[in-house]
JSON list of C-alpha atoms in Angstrom, two decimals:
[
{"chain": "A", "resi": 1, "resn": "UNK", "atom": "CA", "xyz": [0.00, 0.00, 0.00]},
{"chain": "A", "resi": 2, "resn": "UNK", "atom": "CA", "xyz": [1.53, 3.42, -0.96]},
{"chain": "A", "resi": 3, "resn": "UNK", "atom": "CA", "xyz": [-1.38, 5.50, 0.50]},
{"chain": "A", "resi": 4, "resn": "UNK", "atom": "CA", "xyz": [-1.83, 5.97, 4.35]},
{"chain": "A", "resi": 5, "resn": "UNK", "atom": "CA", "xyz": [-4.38, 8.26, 6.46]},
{"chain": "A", "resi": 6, "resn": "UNK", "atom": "CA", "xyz": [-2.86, 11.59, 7.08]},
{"chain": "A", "resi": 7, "resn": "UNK", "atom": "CA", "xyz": [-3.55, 13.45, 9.83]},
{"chain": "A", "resi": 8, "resn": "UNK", "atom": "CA", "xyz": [-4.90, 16.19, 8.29]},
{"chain": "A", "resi": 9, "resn": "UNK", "atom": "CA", "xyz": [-7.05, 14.53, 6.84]},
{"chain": "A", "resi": 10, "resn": "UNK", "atom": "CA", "xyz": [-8.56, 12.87, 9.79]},
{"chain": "A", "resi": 11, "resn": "UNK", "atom": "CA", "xyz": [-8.39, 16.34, 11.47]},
{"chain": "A", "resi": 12, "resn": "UNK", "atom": "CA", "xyz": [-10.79, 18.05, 8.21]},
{"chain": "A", "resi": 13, "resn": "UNK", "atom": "CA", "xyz": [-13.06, 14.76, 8.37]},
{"chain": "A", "resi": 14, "resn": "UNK", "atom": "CA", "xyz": [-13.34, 15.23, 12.40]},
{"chain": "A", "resi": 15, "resn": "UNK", "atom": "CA", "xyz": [-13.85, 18.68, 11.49]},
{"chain": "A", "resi": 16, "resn": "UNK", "atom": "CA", "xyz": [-16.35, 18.61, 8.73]},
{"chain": "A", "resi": 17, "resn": "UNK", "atom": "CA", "xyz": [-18.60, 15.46, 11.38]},
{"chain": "A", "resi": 18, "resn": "UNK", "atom": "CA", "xyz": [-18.02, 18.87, 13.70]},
{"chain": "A", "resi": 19, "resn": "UNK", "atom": "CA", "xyz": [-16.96, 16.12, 16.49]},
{"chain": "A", "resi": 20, "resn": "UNK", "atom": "CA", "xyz": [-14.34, 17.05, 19.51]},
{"chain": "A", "resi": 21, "resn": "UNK", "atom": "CA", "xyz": [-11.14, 14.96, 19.68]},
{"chain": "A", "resi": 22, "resn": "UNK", "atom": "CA", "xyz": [-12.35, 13.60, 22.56]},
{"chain": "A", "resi": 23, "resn": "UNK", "atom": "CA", "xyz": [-15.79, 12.68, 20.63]},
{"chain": "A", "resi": 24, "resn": "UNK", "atom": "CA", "xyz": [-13.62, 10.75, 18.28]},
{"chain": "A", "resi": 25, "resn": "UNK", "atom": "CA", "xyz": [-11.39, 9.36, 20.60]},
{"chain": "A", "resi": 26, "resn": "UNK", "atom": "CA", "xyz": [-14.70, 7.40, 21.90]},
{"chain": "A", "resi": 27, "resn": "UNK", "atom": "CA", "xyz": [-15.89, 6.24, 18.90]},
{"chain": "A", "resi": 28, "resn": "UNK", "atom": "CA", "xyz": [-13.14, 4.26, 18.26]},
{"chain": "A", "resi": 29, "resn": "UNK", "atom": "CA", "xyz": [-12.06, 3.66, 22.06]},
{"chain": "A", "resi": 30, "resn": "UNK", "atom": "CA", "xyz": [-8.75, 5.52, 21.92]},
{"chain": "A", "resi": 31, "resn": "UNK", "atom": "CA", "xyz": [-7.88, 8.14, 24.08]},
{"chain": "A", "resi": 32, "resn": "UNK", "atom": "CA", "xyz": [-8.24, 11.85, 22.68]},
{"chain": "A", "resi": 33, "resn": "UNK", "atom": "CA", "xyz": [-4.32, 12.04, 23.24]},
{"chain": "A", "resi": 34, "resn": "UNK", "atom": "CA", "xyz": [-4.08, 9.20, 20.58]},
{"chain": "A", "resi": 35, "resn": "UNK", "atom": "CA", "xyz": [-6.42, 11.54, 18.20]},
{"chain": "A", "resi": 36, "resn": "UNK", "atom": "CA", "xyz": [-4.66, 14.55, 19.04]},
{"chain": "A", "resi": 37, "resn": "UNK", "atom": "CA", "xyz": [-0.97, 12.72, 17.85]},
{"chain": "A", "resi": 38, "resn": "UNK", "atom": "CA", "xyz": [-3.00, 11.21, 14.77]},
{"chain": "A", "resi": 39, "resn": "UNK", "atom": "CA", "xyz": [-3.87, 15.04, 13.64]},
{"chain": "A", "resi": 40, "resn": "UNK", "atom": "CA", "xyz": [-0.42, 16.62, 14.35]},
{"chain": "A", "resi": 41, "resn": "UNK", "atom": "CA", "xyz": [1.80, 13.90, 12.70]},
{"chain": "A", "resi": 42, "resn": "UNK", "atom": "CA", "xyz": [3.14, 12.48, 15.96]},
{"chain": "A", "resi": 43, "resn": "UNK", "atom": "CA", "xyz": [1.86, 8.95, 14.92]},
{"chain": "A", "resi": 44, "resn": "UNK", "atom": "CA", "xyz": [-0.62, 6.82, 12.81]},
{"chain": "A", "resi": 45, "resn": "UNK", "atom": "CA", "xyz": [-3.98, 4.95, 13.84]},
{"chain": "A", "resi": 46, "resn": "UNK", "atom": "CA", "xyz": [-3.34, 1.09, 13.79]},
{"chain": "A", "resi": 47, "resn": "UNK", "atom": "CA", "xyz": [-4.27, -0.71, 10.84]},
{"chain": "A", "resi": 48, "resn": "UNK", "atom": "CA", "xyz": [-6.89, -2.54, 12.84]},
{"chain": "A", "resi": 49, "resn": "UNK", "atom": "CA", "xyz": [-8.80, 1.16, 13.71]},
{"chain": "A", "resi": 50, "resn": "UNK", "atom": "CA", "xyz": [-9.04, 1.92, 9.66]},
{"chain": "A", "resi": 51, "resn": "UNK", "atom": "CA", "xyz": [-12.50, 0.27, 9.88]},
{"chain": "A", "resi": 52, "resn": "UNK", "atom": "CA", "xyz": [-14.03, 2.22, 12.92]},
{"chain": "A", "resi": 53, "resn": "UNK", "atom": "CA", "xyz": [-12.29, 5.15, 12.27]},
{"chain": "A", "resi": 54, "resn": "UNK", "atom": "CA", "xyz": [-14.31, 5.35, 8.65]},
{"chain": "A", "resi": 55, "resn": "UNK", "atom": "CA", "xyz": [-17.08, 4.30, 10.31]},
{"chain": "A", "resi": 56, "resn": "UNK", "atom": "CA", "xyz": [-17.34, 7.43, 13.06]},
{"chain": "A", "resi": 57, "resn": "UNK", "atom": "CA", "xyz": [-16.30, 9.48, 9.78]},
{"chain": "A", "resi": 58, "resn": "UNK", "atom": "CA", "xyz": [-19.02, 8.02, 7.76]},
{"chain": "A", "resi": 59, "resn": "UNK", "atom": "CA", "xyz": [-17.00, 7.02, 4.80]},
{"chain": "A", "resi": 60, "resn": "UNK", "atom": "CA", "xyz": [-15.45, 4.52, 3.36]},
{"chain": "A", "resi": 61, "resn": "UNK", "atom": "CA", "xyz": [-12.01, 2.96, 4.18]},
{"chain": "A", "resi": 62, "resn": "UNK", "atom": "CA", "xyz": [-10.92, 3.93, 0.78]},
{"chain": "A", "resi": 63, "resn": "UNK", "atom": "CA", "xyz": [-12.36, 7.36, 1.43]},
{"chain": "A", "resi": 64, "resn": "UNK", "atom": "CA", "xyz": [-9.78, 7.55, 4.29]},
{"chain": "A", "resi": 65, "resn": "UNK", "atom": "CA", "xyz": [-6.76, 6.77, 2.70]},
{"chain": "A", "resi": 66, "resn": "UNK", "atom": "CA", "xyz": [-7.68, 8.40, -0.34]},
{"chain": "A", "resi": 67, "resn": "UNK", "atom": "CA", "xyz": [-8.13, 11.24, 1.89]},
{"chain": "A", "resi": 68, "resn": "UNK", "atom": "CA", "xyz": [-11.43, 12.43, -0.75]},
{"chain": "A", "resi": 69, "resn": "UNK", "atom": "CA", "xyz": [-14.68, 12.36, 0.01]},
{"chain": "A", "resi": 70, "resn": "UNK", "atom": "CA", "xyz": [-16.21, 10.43, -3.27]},
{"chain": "A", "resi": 71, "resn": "UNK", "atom": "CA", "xyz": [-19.78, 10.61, -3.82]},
{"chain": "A", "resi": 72, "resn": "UNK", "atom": "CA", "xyz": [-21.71, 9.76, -6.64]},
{"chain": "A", "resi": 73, "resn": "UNK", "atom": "CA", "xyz": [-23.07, 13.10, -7.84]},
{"chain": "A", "resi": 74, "resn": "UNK", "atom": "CA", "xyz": [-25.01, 11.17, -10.79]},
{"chain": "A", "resi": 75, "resn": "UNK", "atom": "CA", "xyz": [-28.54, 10.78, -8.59]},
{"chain": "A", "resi": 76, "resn": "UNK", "atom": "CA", "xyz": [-30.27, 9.90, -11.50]},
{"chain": "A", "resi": 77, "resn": "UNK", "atom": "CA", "xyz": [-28.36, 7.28, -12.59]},
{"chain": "A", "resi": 78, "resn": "UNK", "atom": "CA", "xyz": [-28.11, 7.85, -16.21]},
{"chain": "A", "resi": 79, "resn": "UNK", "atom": "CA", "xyz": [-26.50, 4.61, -17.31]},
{"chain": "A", "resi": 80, "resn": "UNK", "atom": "CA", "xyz": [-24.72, 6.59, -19.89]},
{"chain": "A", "resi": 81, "resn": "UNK", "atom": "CA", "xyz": [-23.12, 8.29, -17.40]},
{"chain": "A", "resi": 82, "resn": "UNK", "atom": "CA", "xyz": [-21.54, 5.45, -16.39]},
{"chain": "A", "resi": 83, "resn": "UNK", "atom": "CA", "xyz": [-18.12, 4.25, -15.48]},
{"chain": "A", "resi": 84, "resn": "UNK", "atom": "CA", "xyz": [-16.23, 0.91, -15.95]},
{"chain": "A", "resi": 85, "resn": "UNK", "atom": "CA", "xyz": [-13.59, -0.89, -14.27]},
{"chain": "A", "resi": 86, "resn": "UNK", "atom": "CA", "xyz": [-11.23, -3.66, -14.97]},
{"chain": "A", "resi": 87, "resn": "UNK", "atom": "CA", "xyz": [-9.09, -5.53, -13.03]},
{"chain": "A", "resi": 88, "resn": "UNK", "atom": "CA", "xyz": [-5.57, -5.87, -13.95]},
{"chain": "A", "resi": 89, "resn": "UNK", "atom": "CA", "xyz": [-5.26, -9.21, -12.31]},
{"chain": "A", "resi": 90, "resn": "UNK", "atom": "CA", "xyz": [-8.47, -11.51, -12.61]},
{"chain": "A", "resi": 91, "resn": "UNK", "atom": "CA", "xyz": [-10.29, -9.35, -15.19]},
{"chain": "A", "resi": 92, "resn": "UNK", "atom": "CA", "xyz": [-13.13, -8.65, -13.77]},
{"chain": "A", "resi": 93, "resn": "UNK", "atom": "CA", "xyz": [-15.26, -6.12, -15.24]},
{"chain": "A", "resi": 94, "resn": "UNK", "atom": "CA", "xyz": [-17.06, -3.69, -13.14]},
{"chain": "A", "resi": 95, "resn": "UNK", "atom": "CA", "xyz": [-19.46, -0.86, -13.95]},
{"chain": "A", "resi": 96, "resn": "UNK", "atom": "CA", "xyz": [-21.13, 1.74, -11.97]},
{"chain": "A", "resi": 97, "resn": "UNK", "atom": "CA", "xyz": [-23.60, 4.52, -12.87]},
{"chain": "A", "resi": 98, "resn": "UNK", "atom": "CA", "xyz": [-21.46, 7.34, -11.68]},
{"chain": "A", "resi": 99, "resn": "UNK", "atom": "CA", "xyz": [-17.92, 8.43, -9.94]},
{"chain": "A", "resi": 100, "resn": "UNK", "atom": "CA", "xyz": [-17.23, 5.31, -7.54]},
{"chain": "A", "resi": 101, "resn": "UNK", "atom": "CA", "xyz": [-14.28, 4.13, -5.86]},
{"chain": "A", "resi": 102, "resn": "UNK", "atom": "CA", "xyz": [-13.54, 0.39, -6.45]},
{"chain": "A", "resi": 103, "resn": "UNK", "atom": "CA", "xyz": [-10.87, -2.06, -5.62]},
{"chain": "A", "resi": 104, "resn": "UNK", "atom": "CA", "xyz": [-10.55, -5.60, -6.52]},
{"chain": "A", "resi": 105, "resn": "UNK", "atom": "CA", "xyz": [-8.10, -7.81, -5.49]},
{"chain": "A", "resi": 106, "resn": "UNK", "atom": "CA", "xyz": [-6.69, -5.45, -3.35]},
{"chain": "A", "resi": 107, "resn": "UNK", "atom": "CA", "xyz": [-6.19, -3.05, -5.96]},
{"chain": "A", "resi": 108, "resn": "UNK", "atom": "CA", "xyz": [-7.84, 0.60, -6.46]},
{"chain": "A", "resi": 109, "resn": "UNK", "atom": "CA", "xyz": [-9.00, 0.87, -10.00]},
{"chain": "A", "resi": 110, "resn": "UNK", "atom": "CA", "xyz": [-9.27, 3.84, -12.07]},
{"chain": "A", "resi": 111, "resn": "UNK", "atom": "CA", "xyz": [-11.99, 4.26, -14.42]},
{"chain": "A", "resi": 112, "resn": "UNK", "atom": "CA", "xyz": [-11.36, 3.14, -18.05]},
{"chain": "A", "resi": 113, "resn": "UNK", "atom": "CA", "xyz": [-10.88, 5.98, -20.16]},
{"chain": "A", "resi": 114, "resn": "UNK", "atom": "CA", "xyz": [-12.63, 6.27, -23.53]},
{"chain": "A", "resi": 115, "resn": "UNK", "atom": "CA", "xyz": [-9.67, 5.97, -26.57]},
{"chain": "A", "resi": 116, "resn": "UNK", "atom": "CA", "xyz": [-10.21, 7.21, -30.07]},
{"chain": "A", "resi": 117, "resn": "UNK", "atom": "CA", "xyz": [-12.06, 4.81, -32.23]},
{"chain": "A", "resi": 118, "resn": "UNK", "atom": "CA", "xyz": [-9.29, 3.11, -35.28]},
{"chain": "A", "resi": 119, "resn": "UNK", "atom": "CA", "xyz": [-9.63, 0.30, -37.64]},
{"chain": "A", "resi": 120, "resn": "UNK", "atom": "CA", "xyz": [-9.10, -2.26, -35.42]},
{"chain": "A", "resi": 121, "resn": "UNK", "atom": "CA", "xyz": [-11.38, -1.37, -33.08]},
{"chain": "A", "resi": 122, "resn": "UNK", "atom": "CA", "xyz": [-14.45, -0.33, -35.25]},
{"chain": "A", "resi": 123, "resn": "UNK", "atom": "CA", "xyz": [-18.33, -1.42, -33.65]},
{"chain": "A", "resi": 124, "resn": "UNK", "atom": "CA", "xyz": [-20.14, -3.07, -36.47]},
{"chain": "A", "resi": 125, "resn": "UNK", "atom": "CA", "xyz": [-23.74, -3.45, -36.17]},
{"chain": "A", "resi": 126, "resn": "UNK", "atom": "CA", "xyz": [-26.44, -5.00, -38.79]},
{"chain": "A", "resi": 127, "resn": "UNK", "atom": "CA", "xyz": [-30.28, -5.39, -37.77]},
{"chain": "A", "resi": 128, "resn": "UNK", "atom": "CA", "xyz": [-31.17, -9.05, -37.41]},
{"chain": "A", "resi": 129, "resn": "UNK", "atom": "CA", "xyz": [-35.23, -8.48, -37.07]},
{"chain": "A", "resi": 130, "resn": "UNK", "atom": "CA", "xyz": [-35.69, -6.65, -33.16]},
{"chain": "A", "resi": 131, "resn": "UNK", "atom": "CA", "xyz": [-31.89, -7.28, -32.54]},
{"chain": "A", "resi": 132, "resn": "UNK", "atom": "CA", "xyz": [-28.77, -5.83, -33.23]},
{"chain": "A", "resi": 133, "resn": "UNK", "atom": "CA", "xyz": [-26.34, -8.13, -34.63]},
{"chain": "A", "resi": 134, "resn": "UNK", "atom": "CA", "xyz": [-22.63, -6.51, -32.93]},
{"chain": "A", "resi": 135, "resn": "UNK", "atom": "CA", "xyz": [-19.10, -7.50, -34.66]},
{"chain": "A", "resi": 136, "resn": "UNK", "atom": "CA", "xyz": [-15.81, -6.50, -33.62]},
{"chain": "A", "resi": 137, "resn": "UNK", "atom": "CA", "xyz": [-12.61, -7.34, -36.55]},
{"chain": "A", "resi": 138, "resn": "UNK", "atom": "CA", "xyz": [-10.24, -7.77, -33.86]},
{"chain": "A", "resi": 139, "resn": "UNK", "atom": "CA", "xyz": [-7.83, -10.73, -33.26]},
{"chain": "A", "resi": 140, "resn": "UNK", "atom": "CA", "xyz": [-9.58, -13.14, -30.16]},
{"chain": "A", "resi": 141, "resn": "UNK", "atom": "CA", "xyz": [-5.97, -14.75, -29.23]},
{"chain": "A", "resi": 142, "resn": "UNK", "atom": "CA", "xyz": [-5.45, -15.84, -26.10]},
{"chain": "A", "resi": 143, "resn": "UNK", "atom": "CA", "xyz": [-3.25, -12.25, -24.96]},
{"chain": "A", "resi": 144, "resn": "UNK", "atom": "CA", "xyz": [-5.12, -9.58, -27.25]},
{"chain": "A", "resi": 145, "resn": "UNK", "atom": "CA", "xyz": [-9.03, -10.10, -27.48]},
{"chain": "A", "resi": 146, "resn": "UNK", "atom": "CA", "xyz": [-11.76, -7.98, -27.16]},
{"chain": "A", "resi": 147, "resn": "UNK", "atom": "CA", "xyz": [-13.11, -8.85, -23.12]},
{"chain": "A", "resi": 148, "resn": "UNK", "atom": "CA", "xyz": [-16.89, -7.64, -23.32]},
{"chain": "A", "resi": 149, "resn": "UNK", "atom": "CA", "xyz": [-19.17, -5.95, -25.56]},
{"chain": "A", "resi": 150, "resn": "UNK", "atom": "CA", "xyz": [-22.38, -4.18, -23.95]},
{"chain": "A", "resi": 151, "resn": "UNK", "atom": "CA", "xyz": [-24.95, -1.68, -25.09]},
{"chain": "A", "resi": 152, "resn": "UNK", "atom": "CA", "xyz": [-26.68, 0.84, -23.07]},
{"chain": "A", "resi": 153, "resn": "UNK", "atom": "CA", "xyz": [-30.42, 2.65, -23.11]},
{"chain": "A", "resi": 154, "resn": "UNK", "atom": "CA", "xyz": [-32.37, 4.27, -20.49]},
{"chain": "A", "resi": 155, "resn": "UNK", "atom": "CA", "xyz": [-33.72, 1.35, -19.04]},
{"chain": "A", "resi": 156, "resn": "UNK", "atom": "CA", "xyz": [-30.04, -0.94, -18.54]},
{"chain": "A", "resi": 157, "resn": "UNK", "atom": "CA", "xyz": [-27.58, -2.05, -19.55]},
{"chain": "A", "resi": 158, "resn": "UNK", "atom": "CA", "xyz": [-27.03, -5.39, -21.56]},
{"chain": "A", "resi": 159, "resn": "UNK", "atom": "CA", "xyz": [-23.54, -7.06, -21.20]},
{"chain": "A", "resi": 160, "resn": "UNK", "atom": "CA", "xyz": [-21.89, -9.70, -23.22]},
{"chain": "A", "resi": 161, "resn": "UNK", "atom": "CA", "xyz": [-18.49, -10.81, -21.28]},
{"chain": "A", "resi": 162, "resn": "UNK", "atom": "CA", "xyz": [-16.35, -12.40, -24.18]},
{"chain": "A", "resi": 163, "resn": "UNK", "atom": "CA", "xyz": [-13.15, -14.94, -24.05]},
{"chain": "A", "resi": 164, "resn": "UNK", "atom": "CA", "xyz": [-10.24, -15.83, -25.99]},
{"chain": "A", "resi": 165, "resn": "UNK", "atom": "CA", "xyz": [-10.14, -17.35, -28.96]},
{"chain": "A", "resi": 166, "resn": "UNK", "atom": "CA", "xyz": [-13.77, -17.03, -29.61]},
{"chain": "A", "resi": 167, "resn": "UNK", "atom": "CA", "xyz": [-15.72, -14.41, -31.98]},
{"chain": "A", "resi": 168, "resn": "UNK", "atom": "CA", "xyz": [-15.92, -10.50, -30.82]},
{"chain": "A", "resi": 169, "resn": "UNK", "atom": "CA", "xyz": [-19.70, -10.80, -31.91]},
{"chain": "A", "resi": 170, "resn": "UNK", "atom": "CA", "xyz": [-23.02, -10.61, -30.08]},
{"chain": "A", "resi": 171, "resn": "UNK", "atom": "CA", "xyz": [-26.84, -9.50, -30.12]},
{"chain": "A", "resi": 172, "resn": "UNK", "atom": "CA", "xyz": [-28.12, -6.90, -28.41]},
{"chain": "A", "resi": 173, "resn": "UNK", "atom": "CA", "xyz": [-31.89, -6.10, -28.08]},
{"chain": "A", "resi": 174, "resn": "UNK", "atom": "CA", "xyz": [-32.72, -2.84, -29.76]},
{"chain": "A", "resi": 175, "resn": "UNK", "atom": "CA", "xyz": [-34.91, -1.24, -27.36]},
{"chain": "A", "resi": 176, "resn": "UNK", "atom": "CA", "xyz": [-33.77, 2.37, -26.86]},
{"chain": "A", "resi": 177, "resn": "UNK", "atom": "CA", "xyz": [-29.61, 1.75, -27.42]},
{"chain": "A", "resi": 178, "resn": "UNK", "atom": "CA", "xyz": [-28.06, 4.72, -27.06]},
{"chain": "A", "resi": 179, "resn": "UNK", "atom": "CA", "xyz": [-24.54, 3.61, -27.05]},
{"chain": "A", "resi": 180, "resn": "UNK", "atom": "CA", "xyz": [-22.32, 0.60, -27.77]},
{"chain": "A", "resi": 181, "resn": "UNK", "atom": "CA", "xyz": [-18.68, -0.01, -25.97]},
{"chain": "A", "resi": 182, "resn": "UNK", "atom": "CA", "xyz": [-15.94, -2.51, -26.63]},
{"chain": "A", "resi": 183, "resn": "UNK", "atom": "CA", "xyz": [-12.88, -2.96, -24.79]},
{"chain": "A", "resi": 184, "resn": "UNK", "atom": "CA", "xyz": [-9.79, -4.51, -25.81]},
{"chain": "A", "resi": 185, "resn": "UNK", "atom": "CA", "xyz": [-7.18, -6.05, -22.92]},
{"chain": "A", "resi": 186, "resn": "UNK", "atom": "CA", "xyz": [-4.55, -4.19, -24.66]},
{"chain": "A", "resi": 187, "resn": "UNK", "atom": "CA", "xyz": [-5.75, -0.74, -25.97]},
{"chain": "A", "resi": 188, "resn": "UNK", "atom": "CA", "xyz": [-8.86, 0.32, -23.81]},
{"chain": "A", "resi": 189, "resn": "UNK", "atom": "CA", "xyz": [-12.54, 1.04, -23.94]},
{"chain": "A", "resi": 190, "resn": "UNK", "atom": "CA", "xyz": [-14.61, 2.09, -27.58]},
{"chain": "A", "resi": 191, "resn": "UNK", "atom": "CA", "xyz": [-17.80, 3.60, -28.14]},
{"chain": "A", "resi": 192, "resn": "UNK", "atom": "CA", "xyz": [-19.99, 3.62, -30.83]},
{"chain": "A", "resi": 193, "resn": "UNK", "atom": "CA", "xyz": [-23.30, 5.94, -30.24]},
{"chain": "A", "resi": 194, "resn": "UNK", "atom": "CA", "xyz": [-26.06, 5.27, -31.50]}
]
């Protein structure tokens, strides 16, 4: 871990919860001596006081190390709004409907960036009666693929996880797409709106 809880940040958190050292100091069954060497740099809390220290806070762990308060500011959800995640290490795909913070497998992971769309990366789509009919030309070897394919609309999202050396190809239910992604492990997340 490269991040640890400052204690100025504890100090603004305390601060912002409008709570007294001392008030602290009980929440998490320290003394308000302990607090006070916390918010001057004299020491750390223990590892094992990371979870009840967020907790009196009310945030997240991740909130306290980050030292940011992260809240999802997208209250209406639009899924096109939306965010994904991938894990580095067991590739699992994650996507939220606004800013989030999200770890997996002990591992804080940023958002995917949209890249610019290129040949080798171009959405196809043909109408197949009330379906869309999705292609990717991209290589499906077992270390450069294309991962997932989904489509978004107001009303969800559908998602089509994809694996090596199979086809980059899927259908999609028309209903109200707005937007299609694909994302290659190697060069990032597409978009094709709709």
């Amino acid at each position: 871990m490269d991040r640890y809880v400052t204690g100025a940040v504890i100090r603004r958190l305390r601060e912002k919860k409008k709570l007294t050292q001392e008030e602290l100091a009980s929440k998490v069954y320290v003394s308000s001596k302990a607090v006070s060497k916390w918010e001057t740099g004299q020491g750390f809390p223990d590892i094992s006081l990371l979870e009840p220290l967020a907790k009196a806070l009310d945030i997240s762990v991740i909130e306290l190390l980050s030292g940011e308060d992260i809240r999802n500011l997208n209250r209406s959800s639009n899924m096109a709004k939306g965010k994904f995640y991938v894990c580095p290490v067991c590739g699992n795909v994650i996507r939220s409907t606004g800013e989030a913070v999200v770890s997996c497998c002990g591992i804080t992971l940023p958002p995917l960036d949209l890249e610019p769309a290129d040949d080798d990366h171009t959405i196809r789509i043909e109408i197949v009666e009330d379906e869309y009919y999705v292609t990717v030309n991209h290589p499906m070897t077992k270390d450069h693929y294309i991962s997932f394919l989904e489509a978004v609309s107001d009303h969800g999202v559908q998602f089509e996880k994809l694996y090596p050396e199979g086809n980059a190809e899927t259908r999609f239910k028309i209903n109200g797409i707005r937007c299609i992604y694909a994302y290659c492990n190697r060069h990032g997340l597409f978009q094709l709106k709709r």
